[in-house]
Short mmCIF file of C-alpha atoms in Angstrom, two decimals:
data_model
loop_
_atom_site.label_atom_id
_atom_site.label_comp_id
_atom_site.label_asym_id
_atom_site.label_seq_id
_atom_site.Cartn_x
_atom_site.Cartn_y
_atom_site.Cartn_z
CA MET A 1 -26.86 27.71 -36.26
CA PHE A 2 -24.13 25.22 -35.60
CA HIS A 3 -23.30 27.82 -32.10
CA SER A 4 -26.86 28.47 -31.45
CA MET A 5 -26.35 24.80 -31.04
CA THR A 6 -23.34 24.33 -28.99
CA LEU A 7 -25.06 27.45 -27.17
CA HIS A 8 -27.92 25.33 -26.50
CA ASN A 9 -25.66 21.73 -25.50
CA GLU A 10 -23.31 23.90 -22.92
CA GLU A 11 -27.04 25.05 -20.76
CA GLY A 12 -27.98 21.65 -21.02
CA SER A 13 -25.22 20.21 -20.01
CA LYS A 14 -24.68 22.45 -16.84
CA GLU A 15 -28.86 22.25 -16.03
CA ASN A 16 -28.18 18.23 -15.98
CA ASN A 17 -24.69 18.61 -14.10
CA PHE A 18 -26.51 20.74 -11.31
CA GLY A 19 -29.76 18.19 -11.00
CA LEU A 20 -26.43 15.96 -10.75
CA GLY A 21 -25.22 17.85 -7.92
CA VAL A 22 -28.02 17.83 -6.30
CA PHE A 23 -29.37 14.00 -6.27
CA LEU A 24 -25.61 13.13 -5.34
CA GLY A 25 -25.58 15.64 -2.22
CA GLY A 26 -29.14 14.48 -0.83
CA VAL A 27 -27.61 11.22 -1.40
CA ILE A 28 -24.70 11.86 0.89
CA CYS A 29 -26.74 13.60 3.49
CA VAL A 30 -29.73 10.72 3.84
CA PHE A 31 -26.95 8.79 3.79
CA CYS A 32 -24.79 10.97 6.56
CA SER A 33 -28.17 11.04 8.55
CA LEU A 34 -28.53 6.97 8.45
CA ILE A 35 -25.22 6.78 10.09
CA PHE A 36 -25.67 9.34 12.89
CA PHE A 37 -28.74 8.27 13.99
CA SER A 38 -27.54 4.40 13.87
CA LEU A 39 -25.06 5.55 16.02
CA LEU A 40 -27.05 7.09 18.36
CA GLN A 41 -28.63 3.71 19.12
CA VAL A 42 -25.04 2.08 19.53
CA PRO A 43 -25.58 1.76 23.49
CA VAL A 44 -22.47 2.94 25.63
CA PRO A 45 -19.99 0.62 26.26
CA SER A 46 -20.18 -0.03 30.03
CA ARG A 47 -15.90 -0.31 30.04
CA PRO A 48 -13.03 1.26 28.47
CA VAL A 49 -11.68 0.11 25.14
CA VAL A 50 -8.14 0.69 26.13
CA GLU A 51 -9.80 -1.14 29.77
CA LEU A 52 -10.40 -4.31 27.49
CA ILE A 53 -7.83 -4.14 25.21
CA GLU A 54 -5.96 -4.64 28.09
CA GLN A 55 -8.37 -7.76 29.42
CA ASN A 56 -7.79 -9.49 26.02
CA LEU A 57 -4.19 -8.93 25.18
CA ALA A 58 -2.85 -11.68 26.95
CA SER A 59 -5.30 -13.77 24.60
CA SER A 60 -4.17 -11.42 21.49
CA GLY A 61 -0.93 -13.67 20.34
CA VAL A 62 1.46 -10.53 21.07
CA SER A 63 2.15 -8.40 24.33
CA ASN A 64 1.86 -4.53 22.30
CA PRO A 65 -1.17 -3.19 21.87
CA VAL A 66 -1.22 -1.34 19.03
CA THR A 67 -0.54 -5.21 16.76
CA ALA A 68 -3.12 -6.59 18.65
CA VAL A 69 -5.70 -3.80 18.15
CA LEU A 70 -4.46 -3.95 14.78
CA LEU A 71 -4.11 -7.22 13.39
CA ASN A 72 -6.22 -9.34 16.05
CA PHE A 73 -8.64 -7.17 17.46
CA ARG A 74 -9.73 -5.47 14.28
CA SER A 75 -8.11 -7.81 11.83
CA LEU A 76 -11.38 -7.14 9.28
CA ASP A 77 -9.55 -3.77 8.95
CA THR A 78 -6.55 -3.91 8.27
CA LEU A 79 -7.47 -6.98 6.28
CA LEU A 80 -9.21 -4.14 3.98
CA GLU A 81 -6.18 -1.65 4.27
CA ILE A 82 -3.75 -4.07 2.15
CA ALA A 83 -6.17 -4.24 -0.17
CA VAL A 84 -7.62 -0.59 -0.58
CA LEU A 85 -3.61 -0.03 -1.09
CA LEU A 86 -3.49 -3.65 -3.39
CA ILE A 87 -5.88 -1.87 -5.77
CA VAL A 88 -4.08 2.20 -5.38
CA ALA A 89 -0.92 -0.06 -7.35
CA LEU A 90 -3.04 -1.80 -9.72
CA ALA A 91 -3.79 1.71 -10.95
CA VAL A 92 -1.05 3.19 -11.38
CA MET A 93 0.72 -0.36 -12.73
CA PRO A 94 3.54 0.71 -15.79
CA ASN A 95 1.43 -0.37 -19.13
CA LYS A 96 4.18 -1.96 -19.78
CA LEU A 97 2.91 -5.63 -19.07
CA ASP A 98 5.35 -7.49 -22.00
CA SER A 99 9.33 -6.66 -20.52
CA THR A 100 8.76 -10.04 -18.07
CA SER A 101 12.05 -11.47 -19.61
CA GLN A 102 14.09 -8.54 -18.28
CA GLY A 103 14.83 -9.61 -14.64
CA PHE A 104 13.47 -7.90 -11.67
CA ILE A 105 15.99 -5.32 -10.45
CA THR A 106 18.52 -4.78 -13.50
CA HIS A 107 21.89 -3.18 -13.84
CA VAL A 108 21.30 0.23 -16.85
CA LYS A 109 24.70 1.62 -18.11
CA ASN A 110 23.62 5.82 -17.02
CA PRO A 111 25.47 8.50 -17.82
CA HIS A 112 24.02 10.58 -15.10
CA ARG A 113 24.19 7.60 -12.31
CA ASN A 114 24.84 8.79 -8.67
CA ASP A 115 28.44 7.40 -7.83
CA VAL A 116 28.03 8.80 -4.81
CA LEU A 117 24.61 7.46 -3.26
CA GLU A 118 25.13 3.95 -5.14
CA ALA A 119 28.84 3.43 -2.83
CA PHE A 120 26.95 4.41 -0.17
CA LEU A 121 23.81 2.29 -0.34
CA ARG A 122 26.43 -0.74 -0.83
CA TRP A 123 27.08 0.41 3.46
CA LEU A 124 23.46 1.05 3.61
CA LEU A 125 21.59 -1.72 1.82
CA PRO A 126 22.56 -4.55 3.86
CA SER A 127 22.45 -2.29 7.95
CA ILE A 128 18.48 -1.06 6.47
CA VAL A 129 17.64 -4.57 5.95
CA VAL A 130 18.26 -5.66 8.66
CA THR A 131 16.79 -2.86 11.22
CA ALA A 132 13.30 -3.85 8.43
CA GLY A 133 13.61 -7.32 10.50
CA TYR A 134 14.34 -5.90 14.12
CA LEU A 135 11.18 -3.60 13.45
CA LEU A 136 9.20 -6.53 12.11
CA TRP A 137 10.29 -9.06 14.84
CA THR A 138 10.06 -6.40 17.72
CA GLY A 139 6.00 -5.40 16.17
CA ALA A 140 4.47 -8.39 19.06
CA SER A 141 5.91 -6.24 22.08
CA LEU A 142 7.79 -2.84 21.22
CA PRO A 143 6.12 0.32 18.76
CA GLY A 144 7.13 -1.82 15.20
CA GLY A 145 4.74 -4.10 12.65
CA ALA A 146 4.52 -4.90 8.51
CA PHE A 147 4.05 -0.88 8.10
CA GLN A 148 7.33 0.30 9.98
CA ALA A 149 9.28 -2.17 8.10
CA GLY A 150 7.49 -2.22 4.89
CA ALA A 151 8.14 1.72 4.51
CA LEU A 152 11.96 1.13 5.49
CA LEU A 153 12.24 -1.06 2.81
CA ALA A 154 10.58 0.74 0.64
CA GLY A 155 12.55 3.61 1.63
CA ALA A 156 16.19 1.27 0.15
CA GLY A 157 14.40 0.23 -2.86
CA ILE A 158 13.60 4.28 -3.19
CA LEU A 159 17.45 5.22 -2.84
CA LEU A 160 18.23 2.22 -4.95
CA LEU A 161 16.41 3.63 -7.78
CA LEU A 162 18.05 7.67 -7.50
CA THR A 163 20.99 6.06 -8.11
CA GLY A 164 20.24 6.02 -11.92
CA SER A 165 21.95 2.65 -12.05
CA TYR A 166 18.81 0.18 -11.72
CA ARG A 167 15.53 -0.63 -12.94
CA VAL A 168 13.07 -2.05 -11.47
CA ASP A 169 10.33 -4.60 -13.85
CA PHE A 170 7.06 -3.78 -11.95
CA SER A 171 5.57 -6.41 -14.85
CA CYS A 172 7.79 -9.21 -13.88
CA ASP A 173 6.32 -12.49 -11.88
CA ILE A 174 8.13 -11.27 -8.79
CA ALA A 175 7.09 -8.03 -8.48
CA GLN A 176 4.14 -9.23 -8.97
CA LYS A 177 3.63 -11.76 -6.84
CA MET A 178 5.07 -9.51 -3.74
CA MET A 179 2.46 -7.04 -4.45
CA VAL A 180 -0.18 -9.40 -4.13
CA VAL A 181 1.48 -11.54 -1.51
CA GLY A 182 0.27 -10.00 1.95
CA LEU A 183 -3.36 -9.65 0.72
CA VAL A 184 -3.21 -13.84 -0.71
CA ILE A 185 -1.36 -14.77 3.09
CA PHE A 186 -3.97 -12.59 5.30
CA LEU A 187 -7.35 -14.08 2.98
CA ILE A 188 -5.59 -17.75 3.30
CA VAL A 189 -5.04 -17.53 7.43
CA GLY A 190 -8.33 -15.58 7.77
CA VAL A 191 -10.23 -17.89 5.67
CA GLY A 192 -8.18 -21.24 7.12
CA VAL A 193 -8.89 -20.41 10.86
CA ALA A 194 -12.91 -19.83 10.32
CA THR A 195 -12.38 -23.93 9.94
CA ASN A 196 -11.74 -24.22 13.42
CA SER A 197 -13.28 -21.34 14.82
CA LYS A 198 -16.35 -21.45 12.31
CA THR A 199 -15.18 -17.24 11.79
CA ILE A 200 -13.09 -15.67 9.86
CA LEU A 201 -9.96 -14.14 11.32
CA ASP A 202 -10.58 -15.27 14.89
CA PHE A 203 -7.15 -16.80 15.97
CA PRO A 204 -6.69 -19.18 17.94
CA ASP A 205 -5.56 -18.52 21.37
CA LYS A 206 -2.37 -20.59 21.26
CA TYR A 207 -1.15 -19.87 17.42
CA ALA A 208 -2.30 -16.54 17.29
CA GLY A 209 1.33 -15.19 17.68
CA ALA A 210 2.93 -17.45 14.37
CA LEU A 211 -0.42 -16.52 12.80
CA ILE A 212 0.43 -12.63 12.87
CA LEU A 213 3.57 -13.00 12.60
CA VAL A 214 3.17 -14.57 9.42
CA ILE A 215 0.35 -11.91 8.51
CA GLU A 216 3.37 -9.44 8.35
CA VAL A 217 6.13 -10.25 7.03
CA ALA A 218 3.73 -10.90 3.60
CA ALA A 219 2.64 -8.14 4.41
CA THR A 220 5.49 -5.97 4.61
CA LEU A 221 6.90 -7.69 1.23
CA SER A 222 3.70 -5.97 -0.51
CA ILE A 223 4.02 -2.65 1.23
CA ALA A 224 7.45 -1.95 0.64
CA MET A 225 7.00 -3.25 -3.28
CA ILE A 226 3.83 -1.25 -3.83
CA LEU A 227 5.14 1.73 -2.00
CA VAL A 228 8.34 1.45 -4.59
CA LEU A 229 5.74 1.43 -6.96
CA LEU A 230 4.02 4.38 -6.16
CA TYR A 231 7.58 6.65 -6.17
CA HIS A 232 8.11 4.57 -9.77
CA SER A 233 5.14 6.42 -11.33
CA LEU A 234 5.51 9.26 -9.72
CA THR A 235 9.05 9.79 -11.07
CA ASN A 236 8.10 9.10 -14.37
CA SER A 237 5.51 11.48 -14.38
CA GLU A 238 5.63 14.12 -17.94
CA SER A 239 7.66 16.88 -14.96
CA ASP A 240 10.22 14.27 -14.19
CA LYS A 241 10.76 12.78 -17.31
CA TYR A 242 13.88 14.77 -17.55
CA ALA A 243 15.55 13.60 -13.90
CA PRO A 244 18.63 11.81 -14.31
CA TYR A 245 17.56 8.86 -12.53
CA ASN A 246 14.66 8.24 -15.32
CA VAL A 247 16.59 5.42 -16.27
CA ASP A 248 13.17 4.82 -19.02
CA ARG A 249 14.02 8.21 -20.40
CA ILE A 250 17.69 6.99 -20.67
CA GLU A 251 17.46 3.25 -22.02
CA LYS A 252 15.14 4.82 -25.04
CA GLU A 253 17.31 7.56 -25.74
CA GLU A 254 20.34 5.05 -26.41
#
């Protein structure tokens, strides 16, 4: 009898899943059709987008067209991208939220530490920080900006973890503030300029360059911190728990 009930339940579950799949497929088709027909109604711009960017580049506050698009003309998209990145970080945050008594970066005793890499980083880390600062500053006129600088700083943080001699406490106040500072500053600036222009993220031409630089500095810190957190969450998975740089496992063994 129980086998029969289980069989009926499985058949019912399959029917429900099939019905749910058909329903979701129909909703997606309707949604895509609406988007398609809406795009057909959008008038074709008389001038190419590149021409529009070139004509408004002088009022964007920067001379790099990519930075102008990301942080001025399409700044709302960039704001949402940083918000999505923060949501991903919250999803992979360690469960241990009571270890705030530890420092942001602590030195641990690891018999499997990489002494060669650690010694090399003493020379390499300062140059990485300086290069990241250069990329951040030059993003206003040349290729670079917050994402490039943040990725470079994240690489430095990952190399530091790979030495096996350091541990980052992502639940401490400094780490959490670094993760959210990019989104918070972006929102403050966007809402702040609305008091003058009546439009969110509509930067005044006179201060656009300075406001973009403030946003990029904060975004660099958040991007770097979140990328290091994502790497930490991956390397502390079940498959890598015996890696020599997994200091959490080594501390538990001691």
